[in-house]
Amino acid sequence: GDVGAGEQVFSANCAACHAGGQNVIMPEKTLQKDALDQYLAGGRKEASVIMQVTNGKNAMPAFGGRLSDEDIANVASYVLDQADGDKW
Ligand code: HEM
């Protein structure tokens, strides 16, 4: 996916709960490398982020139907780029 386009999707749809890669609802479940390794279903990879964003999980809403598949793929690329590079 397109990391730059994904950053825009993130700002508009995710930052309310995940500003700076944090998590205001479940503080340990950040978007940082270690947390994705520990908590993300399927492990720290784009397909896993796409799955969680599409379907939601517990208090995180589902974005399937609200965002296009392309937007979801792009935001997953952005999240992984940030996490893998320790950019947040
Ligand atoms: C967890 C991404 C929007 C609330 C996560 C995780 C990812 C993620 C990758 C797993 C983190 C981990 O387990 O350490 C995104 C993206 C979003 C988005 C890309 C936008 C498209 C939101 C919004 C909210 C939210 C708007 C709040 C209303 C949560 C919560 C969890 C979570 C509560 C923990 C879920 C659980 O395991 O119980 N998010 N998120 N997220 N997110 Fe989001």
Short mmCIF file of C-alpha atoms and ligand atoms in Angstrom, two decimals, residues 9-10 12-18 22-26 28-32 34-41 48-50 52-53 56-61 63 66-67 71-72 75-76 78-80, ligand 1:
data_model
loop_
_atom_site.label_atom_id
_atom_site.label_comp_id
_atom_site.label_asym_id
_atom_site.label_seq_id
_atom_site.Cartn_x
_atom_site.Cartn_y
_atom_site.Cartn_z
CA VAL A 9 -6.43 7.83 6.34
CA PHE A 10 -4.86 7.41 9.80
CA ALA A 12 -8.90 11.10 9.68
CA ASN A 13 -10.01 7.73 11.12
CA CYS A 14 -7.57 6.39 13.70
CA ALA A 15 -5.83 9.25 15.46
CA ALA A 16 -8.77 9.90 17.81
CA CYS A 17 -7.82 6.67 19.63
CA HIS A 18 -4.27 6.07 18.35
CA GLN A 22 -0.76 5.05 21.38
CA ASN A 23 -4.14 3.66 22.47
CA VAL A 24 -6.36 5.83 24.64
CA ILE A 25 -8.84 3.02 25.41
CA MET A 26 -6.49 0.08 26.11
CA GLU A 28 -1.01 -1.43 26.56
CA LYS A 29 -2.35 -2.18 23.07
CA THR A 30 -0.31 0.45 21.25
CA LEU A 31 0.66 0.36 17.57
CA GLN A 32 4.33 -0.02 18.44
CA ASP A 34 6.46 -4.82 20.69
CA ALA A 35 2.72 -4.46 21.25
CA LEU A 36 1.86 -5.64 17.73
CA ASP A 37 4.10 -8.67 18.25
CA GLN A 38 2.37 -9.43 21.54
CA TYR A 39 -1.30 -8.61 20.90
CA LEU A 40 -2.17 -8.34 17.21
CA ALA A 41 -4.04 -11.45 16.03
CA SER A 48 -3.21 -8.81 10.31
CA VAL A 49 -3.74 -5.04 10.49
CA ILE A 50 -6.07 -5.22 7.48
CA GLN A 52 -8.44 -5.99 12.48
CA VAL A 53 -9.30 -2.69 10.76
CA GLY A 56 -12.82 -4.36 14.42
CA LYS A 57 -12.07 -5.93 17.80
CA ASN A 58 -13.81 -5.32 21.15
CA ALA A 59 -13.97 -1.51 21.61
CA MET A 60 -12.33 -0.83 18.23
CA PRO A 61 -14.96 -0.25 15.53
CA PHE A 63 -14.02 -0.03 9.20
CA ARG A 66 -16.77 2.68 5.89
CA LEU A 67 -13.32 2.71 4.26
CA ASP A 71 -7.76 2.92 2.10
CA ILE A 72 -7.51 0.00 4.55
CA VAL A 75 -3.43 2.62 6.42
CA ALA A 76 -2.07 -0.85 7.23
CA TYR A 78 1.44 3.22 7.21
CA VAL A 79 0.97 1.53 10.61
CA LEU A 80 3.57 -1.16 9.79
C1 HEM B 1 -6.22 -1.94 18.59
C2 HEM B 1 -5.28 -0.03 14.25
C3 HEM B 1 -9.07 2.97 14.81
C4 HEM B 1 -9.54 1.49 19.37
C5 HEM B 1 -5.64 -1.69 17.36
C6 HEM B 1 -4.57 -2.43 16.77
C7 HEM B 1 -4.32 -1.91 15.56
C8 HEM B 1 -5.23 -0.82 15.37
C9 HEM B 1 -3.26 -2.37 14.56
C10 HEM B 1 -3.84 -3.60 17.46
C11 HEM B 1 -2.87 -3.00 18.48
C12 HEM B 1 -2.39 -4.00 19.50
O1 HEM B 1 -3.04 -5.04 19.68
O2 HEM B 1 -1.36 -3.69 20.17
C13 HEM B 1 -6.25 0.93 14.01
C14 HEM B 1 -6.38 1.67 12.76
C15 HEM B 1 -7.49 2.46 12.90
C16 HEM B 1 -8.00 2.28 14.25
C17 HEM B 1 -5.44 1.53 11.58
C18 HEM B 1 -8.15 3.34 11.87
C19 HEM B 1 -8.47 2.82 10.63
C20 HEM B 1 -9.47 2.89 16.11
C21 HEM B 1 -10.45 3.75 16.73
C22 HEM B 1 -10.58 3.34 18.02
C23 HEM B 1 -9.69 2.21 18.21
C24 HEM B 1 -11.16 4.91 16.05
C25 HEM B 1 -11.45 3.88 19.15
C26 HEM B 1 -12.75 4.25 18.92
C27 HEM B 1 -8.75 0.36 19.52
C28 HEM B 1 -8.79 -0.51 20.68
C29 HEM B 1 -7.85 -1.52 20.43
C30 HEM B 1 -7.23 -1.22 19.15
C31 HEM B 1 -9.68 -0.36 21.90
C32 HEM B 1 -7.57 -2.74 21.29
C33 HEM B 1 -8.54 -3.85 20.84
C34 HEM B 1 -8.45 -5.09 21.70
O3 HEM B 1 -7.50 -5.87 21.50
O4 HEM B 1 -9.31 -5.27 22.57
N1 HEM B 1 -6.03 -0.70 16.48
N2 HEM B 1 -7.23 1.33 14.87
N3 HEM B 1 -9.01 1.97 17.03
N4 HEM B 1 -7.83 -0.10 18.62
FE1 HEM B 1 -7.54 0.61 16.76
#
